[in-house]
XYZ file of N, CA and C in Angstrom:
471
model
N -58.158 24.648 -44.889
C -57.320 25.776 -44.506
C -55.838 25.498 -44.723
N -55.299 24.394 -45.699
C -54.212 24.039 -45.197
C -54.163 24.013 -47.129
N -52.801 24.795 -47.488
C -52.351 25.353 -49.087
C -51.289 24.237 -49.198
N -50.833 23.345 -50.221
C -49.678 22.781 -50.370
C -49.277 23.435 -51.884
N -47.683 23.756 -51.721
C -47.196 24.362 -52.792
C -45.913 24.174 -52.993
N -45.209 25.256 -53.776
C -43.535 25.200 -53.599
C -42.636 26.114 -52.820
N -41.986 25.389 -52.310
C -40.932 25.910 -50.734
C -40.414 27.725 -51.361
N -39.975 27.531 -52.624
C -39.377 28.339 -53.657
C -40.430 29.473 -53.281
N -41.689 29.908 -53.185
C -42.451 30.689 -52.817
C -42.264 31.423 -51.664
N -41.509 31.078 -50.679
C -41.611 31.804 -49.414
C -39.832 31.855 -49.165
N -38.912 30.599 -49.548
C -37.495 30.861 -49.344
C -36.592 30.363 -50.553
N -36.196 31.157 -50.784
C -35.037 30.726 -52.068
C -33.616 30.922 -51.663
N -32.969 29.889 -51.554
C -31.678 30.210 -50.599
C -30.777 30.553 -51.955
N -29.792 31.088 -51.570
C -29.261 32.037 -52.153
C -29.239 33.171 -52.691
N -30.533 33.731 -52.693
C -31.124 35.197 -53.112
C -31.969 35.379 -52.108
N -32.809 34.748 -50.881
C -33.119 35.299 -49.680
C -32.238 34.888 -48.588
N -32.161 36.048 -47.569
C -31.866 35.837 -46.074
C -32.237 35.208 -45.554
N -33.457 35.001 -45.393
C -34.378 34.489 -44.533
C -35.796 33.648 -44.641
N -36.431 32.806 -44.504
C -37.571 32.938 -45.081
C -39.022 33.721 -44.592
N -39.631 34.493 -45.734
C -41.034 34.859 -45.178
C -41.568 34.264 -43.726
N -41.786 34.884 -43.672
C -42.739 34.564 -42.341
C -44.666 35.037 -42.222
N -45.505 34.554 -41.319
C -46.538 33.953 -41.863
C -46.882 35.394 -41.987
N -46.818 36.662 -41.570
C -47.245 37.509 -41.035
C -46.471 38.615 -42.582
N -45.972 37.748 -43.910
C -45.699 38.878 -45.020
C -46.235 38.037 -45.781
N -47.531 37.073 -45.976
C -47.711 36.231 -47.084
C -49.296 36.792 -47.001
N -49.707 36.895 -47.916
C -51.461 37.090 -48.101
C -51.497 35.652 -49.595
N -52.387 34.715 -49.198
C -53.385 33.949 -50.028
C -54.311 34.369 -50.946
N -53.947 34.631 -52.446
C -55.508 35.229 -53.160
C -55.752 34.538 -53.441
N -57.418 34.318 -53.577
C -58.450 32.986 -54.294
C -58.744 33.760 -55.800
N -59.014 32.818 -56.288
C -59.406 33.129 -57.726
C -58.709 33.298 -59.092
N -59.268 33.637 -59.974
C -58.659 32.986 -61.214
C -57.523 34.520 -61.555
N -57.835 35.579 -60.774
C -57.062 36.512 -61.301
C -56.535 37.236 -60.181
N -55.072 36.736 -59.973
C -54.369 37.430 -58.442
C -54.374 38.699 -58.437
N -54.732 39.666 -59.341
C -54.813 41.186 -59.427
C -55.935 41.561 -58.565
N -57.439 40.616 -59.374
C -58.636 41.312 -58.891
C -59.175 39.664 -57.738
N -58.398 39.308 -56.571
C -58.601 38.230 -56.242
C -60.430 38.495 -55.489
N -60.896 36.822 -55.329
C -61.941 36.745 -55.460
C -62.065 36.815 -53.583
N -61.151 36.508 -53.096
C -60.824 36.842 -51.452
C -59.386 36.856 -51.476
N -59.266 37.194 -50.112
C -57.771 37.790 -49.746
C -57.436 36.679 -48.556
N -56.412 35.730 -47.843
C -56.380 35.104 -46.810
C -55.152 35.558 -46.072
N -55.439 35.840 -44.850
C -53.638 35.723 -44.005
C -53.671 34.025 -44.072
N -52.216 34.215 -43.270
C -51.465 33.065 -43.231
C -50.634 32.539 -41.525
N -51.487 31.611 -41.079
C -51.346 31.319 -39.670
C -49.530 30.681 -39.815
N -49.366 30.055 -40.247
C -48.063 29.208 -40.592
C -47.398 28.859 -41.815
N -46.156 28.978 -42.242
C -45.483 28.244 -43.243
C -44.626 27.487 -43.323
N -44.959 26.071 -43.374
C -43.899 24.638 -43.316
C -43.148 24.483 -43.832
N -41.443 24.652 -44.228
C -41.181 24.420 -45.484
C -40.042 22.997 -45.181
N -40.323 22.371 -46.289
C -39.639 20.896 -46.372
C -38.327 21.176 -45.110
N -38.344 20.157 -44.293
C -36.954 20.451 -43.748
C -35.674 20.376 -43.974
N -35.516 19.905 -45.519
C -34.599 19.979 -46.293
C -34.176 21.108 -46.786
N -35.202 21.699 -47.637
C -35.440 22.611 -48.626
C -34.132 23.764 -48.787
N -34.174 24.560 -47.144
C -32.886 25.811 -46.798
C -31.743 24.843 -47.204
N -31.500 23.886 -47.151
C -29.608 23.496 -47.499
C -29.326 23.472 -48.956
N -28.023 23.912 -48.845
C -27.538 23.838 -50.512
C -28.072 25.022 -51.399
N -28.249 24.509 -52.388
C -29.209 25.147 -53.577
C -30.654 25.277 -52.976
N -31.356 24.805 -52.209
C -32.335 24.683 -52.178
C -32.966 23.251 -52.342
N -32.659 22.400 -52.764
C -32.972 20.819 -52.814
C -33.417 20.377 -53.998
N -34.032 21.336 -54.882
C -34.769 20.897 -56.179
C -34.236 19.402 -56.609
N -33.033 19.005 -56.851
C -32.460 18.002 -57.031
C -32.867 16.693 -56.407
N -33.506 16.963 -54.860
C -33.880 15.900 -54.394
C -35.409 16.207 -53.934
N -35.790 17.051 -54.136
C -37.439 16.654 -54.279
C -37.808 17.663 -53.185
N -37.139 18.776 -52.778
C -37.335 19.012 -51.314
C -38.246 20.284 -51.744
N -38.706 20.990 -52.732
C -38.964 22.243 -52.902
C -40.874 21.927 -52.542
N -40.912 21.915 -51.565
C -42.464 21.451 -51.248
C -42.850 22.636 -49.743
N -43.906 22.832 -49.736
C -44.324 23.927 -48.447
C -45.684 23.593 -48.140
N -45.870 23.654 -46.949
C -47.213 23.544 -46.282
C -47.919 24.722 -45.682
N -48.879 25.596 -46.225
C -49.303 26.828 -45.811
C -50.500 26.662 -44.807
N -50.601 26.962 -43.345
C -51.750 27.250 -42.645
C -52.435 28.634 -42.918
N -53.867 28.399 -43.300
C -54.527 29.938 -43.185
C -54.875 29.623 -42.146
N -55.578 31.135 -42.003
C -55.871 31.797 -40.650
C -56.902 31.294 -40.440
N -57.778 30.894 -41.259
C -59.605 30.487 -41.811
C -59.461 29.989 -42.972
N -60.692 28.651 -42.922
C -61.310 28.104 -43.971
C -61.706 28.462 -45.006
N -61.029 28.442 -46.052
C -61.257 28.660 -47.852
C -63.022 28.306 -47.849
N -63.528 29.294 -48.093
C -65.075 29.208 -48.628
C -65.599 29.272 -50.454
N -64.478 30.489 -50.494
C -64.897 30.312 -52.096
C -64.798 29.448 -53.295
N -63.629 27.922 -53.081
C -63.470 27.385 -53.789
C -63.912 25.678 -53.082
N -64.092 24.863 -53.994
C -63.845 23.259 -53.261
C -62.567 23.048 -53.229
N -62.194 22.315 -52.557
C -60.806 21.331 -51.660
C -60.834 20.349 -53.102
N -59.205 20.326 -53.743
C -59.203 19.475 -54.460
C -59.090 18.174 -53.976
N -59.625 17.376 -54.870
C -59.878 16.124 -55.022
C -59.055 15.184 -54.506
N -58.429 14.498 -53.761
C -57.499 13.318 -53.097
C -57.629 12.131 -54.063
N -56.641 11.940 -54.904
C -56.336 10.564 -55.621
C -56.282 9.536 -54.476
N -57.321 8.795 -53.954
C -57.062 7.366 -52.823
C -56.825 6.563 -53.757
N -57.071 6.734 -55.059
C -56.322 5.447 -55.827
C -54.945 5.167 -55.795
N -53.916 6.087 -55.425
C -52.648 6.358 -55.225
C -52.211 5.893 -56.622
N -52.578 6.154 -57.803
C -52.200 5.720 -59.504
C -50.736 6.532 -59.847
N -50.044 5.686 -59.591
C -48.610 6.558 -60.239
C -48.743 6.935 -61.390
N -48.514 8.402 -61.923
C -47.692 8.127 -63.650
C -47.035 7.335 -64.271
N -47.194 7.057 -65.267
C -46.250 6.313 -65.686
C -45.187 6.660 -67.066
N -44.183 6.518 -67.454
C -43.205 7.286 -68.537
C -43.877 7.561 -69.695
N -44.555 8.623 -70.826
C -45.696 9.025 -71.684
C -45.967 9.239 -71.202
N -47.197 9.192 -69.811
C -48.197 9.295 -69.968
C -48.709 10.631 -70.106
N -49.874 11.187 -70.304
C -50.029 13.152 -70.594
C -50.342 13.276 -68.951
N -49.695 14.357 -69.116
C -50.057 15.016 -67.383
C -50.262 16.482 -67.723
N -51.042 17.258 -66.459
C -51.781 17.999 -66.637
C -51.013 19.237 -65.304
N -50.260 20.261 -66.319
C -50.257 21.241 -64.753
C -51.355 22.749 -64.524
N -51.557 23.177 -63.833
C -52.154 24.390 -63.792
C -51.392 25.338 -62.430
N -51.425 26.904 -62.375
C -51.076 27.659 -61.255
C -50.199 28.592 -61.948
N -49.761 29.711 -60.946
C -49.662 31.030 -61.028
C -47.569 30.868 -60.899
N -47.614 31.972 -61.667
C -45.791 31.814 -61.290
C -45.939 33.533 -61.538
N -44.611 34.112 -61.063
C -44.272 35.390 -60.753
C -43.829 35.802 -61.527
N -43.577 36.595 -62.906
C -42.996 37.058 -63.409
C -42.613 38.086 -64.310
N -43.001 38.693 -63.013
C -43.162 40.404 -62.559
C -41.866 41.172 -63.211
N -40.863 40.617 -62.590
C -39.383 41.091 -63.581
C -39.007 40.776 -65.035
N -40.090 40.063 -65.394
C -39.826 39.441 -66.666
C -39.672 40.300 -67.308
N -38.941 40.986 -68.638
C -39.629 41.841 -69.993
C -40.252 41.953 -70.426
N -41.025 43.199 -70.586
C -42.727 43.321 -71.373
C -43.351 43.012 -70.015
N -43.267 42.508 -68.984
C -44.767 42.094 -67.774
C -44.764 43.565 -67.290
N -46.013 43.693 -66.587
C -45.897 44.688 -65.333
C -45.588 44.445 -64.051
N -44.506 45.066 -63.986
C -43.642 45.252 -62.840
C -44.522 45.228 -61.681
N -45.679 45.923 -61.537
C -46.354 46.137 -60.635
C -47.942 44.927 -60.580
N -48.165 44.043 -61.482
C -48.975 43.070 -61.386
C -48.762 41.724 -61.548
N -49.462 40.807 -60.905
C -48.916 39.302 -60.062
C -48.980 38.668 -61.651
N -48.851 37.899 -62.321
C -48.603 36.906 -63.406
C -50.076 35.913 -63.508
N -50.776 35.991 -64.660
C -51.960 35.603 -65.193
C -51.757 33.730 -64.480
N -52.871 32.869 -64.861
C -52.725 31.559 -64.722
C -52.381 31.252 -66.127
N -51.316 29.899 -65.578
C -50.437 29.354 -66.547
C -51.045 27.819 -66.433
N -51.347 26.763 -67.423
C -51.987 25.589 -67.628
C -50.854 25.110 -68.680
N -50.330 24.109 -68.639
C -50.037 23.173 -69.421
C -50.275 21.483 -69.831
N -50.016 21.119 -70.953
C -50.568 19.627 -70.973
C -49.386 19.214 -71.676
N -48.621 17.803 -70.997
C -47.191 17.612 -71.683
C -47.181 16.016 -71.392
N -45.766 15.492 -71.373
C -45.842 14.167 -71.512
C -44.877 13.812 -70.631
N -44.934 12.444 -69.469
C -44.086 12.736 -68.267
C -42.766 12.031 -69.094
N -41.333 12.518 -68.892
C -40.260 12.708 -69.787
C -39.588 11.511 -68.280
N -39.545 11.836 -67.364
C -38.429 10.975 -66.225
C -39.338 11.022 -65.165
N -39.085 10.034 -64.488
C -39.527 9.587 -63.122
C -38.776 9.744 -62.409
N -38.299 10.235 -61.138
C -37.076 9.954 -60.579
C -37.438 9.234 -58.987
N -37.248 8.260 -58.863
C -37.516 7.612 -57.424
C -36.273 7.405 -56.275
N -36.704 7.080 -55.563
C -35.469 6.891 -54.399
C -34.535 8.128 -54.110
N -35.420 8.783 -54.277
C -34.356 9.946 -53.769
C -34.040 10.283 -52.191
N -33.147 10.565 -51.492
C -33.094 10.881 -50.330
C -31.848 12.114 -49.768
N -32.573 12.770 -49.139
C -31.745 13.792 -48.557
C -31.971 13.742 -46.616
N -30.619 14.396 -46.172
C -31.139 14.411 -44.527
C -30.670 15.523 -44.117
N -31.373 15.846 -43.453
C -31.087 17.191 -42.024
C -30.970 17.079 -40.808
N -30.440 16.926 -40.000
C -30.365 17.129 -38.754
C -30.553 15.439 -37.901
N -30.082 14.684 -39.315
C -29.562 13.324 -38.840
C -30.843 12.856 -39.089
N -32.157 13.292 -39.697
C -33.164 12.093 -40.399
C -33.247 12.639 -41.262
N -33.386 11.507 -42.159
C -33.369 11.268 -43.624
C -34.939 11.311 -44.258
N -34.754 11.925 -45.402
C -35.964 12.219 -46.064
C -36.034 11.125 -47.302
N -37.251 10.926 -47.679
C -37.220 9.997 -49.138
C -38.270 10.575 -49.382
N -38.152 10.775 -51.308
C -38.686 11.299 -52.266
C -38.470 11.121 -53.775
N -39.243 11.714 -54.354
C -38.772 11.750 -56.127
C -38.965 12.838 -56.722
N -38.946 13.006 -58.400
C -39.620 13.854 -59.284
C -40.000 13.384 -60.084
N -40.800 14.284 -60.676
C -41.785 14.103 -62.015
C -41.283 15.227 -62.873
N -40.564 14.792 -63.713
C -40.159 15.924 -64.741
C -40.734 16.096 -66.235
N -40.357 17.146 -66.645
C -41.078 16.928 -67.951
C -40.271 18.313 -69.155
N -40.291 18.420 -70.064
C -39.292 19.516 -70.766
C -40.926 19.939 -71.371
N -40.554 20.764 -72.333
C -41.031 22.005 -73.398
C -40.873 21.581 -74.274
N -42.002 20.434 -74.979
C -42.085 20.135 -76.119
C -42.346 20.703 -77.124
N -41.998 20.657 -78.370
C -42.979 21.339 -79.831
C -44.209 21.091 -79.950
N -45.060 21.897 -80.564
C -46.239 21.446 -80.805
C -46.143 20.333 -81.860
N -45.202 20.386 -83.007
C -45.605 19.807 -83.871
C -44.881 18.299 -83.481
N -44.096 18.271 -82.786
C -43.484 17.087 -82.049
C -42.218 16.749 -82.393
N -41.607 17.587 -83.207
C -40.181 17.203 -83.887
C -39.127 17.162 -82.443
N -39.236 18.309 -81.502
C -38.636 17.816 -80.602
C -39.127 17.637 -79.342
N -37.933 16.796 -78.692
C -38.419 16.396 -77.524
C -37.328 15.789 -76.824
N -36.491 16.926 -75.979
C -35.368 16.676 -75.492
C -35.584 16.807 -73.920
């Protein structure tokens, strides 16, 4: 019952007031947020306690959120927990998948949520030791970055 995602989903400081609250977020399951395969409320939303300062934190790793549903996800399995704890390492191919919004985009419909997006790329920077604080404790973190390579490989900036 418990969603981990990006903070950026529920508060974006500088273009929201406020952040969502649990009671304007609905959870869709399935491969197509239009025709979702269930619908979930949302008991709680955690967001990094960093995240609201500044820009938003991206810089230091803070754009992270913890979603409580209301009830237990039935239609899908619980992904998998790496206990190997295997860092990336600089090359290596990494793998993203998930939904982004971009409803305002040109050419999308204004009125429907944004298809699933999958990519396969190559990790470009590591960033470790990062730390930010709020309210007098300090957070530690990193990133995993990566650019928009060519297919054919000429670039790679």
């Amino acid at each position: 019952n418990w969603v981990l995602t990006a903070a950026h989903n529920f508060y974006f400081p500088g273009e929201d007031k406020t952040p969502k609250t649990a009671s304007q977020v609905k959870i869709f399951i399935g491969n197509d947020p239009n025709n979702p395969q269930a619908t979930y409320s949302v008991e709680q939303i955690i967001l990094h306690p960093a995240w609201s300062d500044g820009d938003g934190g991206f810089e230091n790793g803070n754009d992270i959120c913890l979603v409580k549903l209301a009830k237990n996800v039935t239609e899908v399995s619980p992904a998998t927990i790496n206990f190997a704890k295997v860092s990336p390492k600089l090359n290596d191919k990494i793998w993203f998948a998930g939904f982004g919004d971009y409803s305002s985009t040109a050419g999308q419909n204004a009125n429907s949520y944004s298809k699933k997006h999958a990519l396969e790329n190559i990790l470009d920077r590591k960033v470790d030791g990062l730390t930010s604080k709020k309210n007098n404790v300090s957070y530690e973190g990193g990133l995993l970055a990566f650019d928009f390579d060519s297919p054919d490989g000429t670039f790679n900036t």
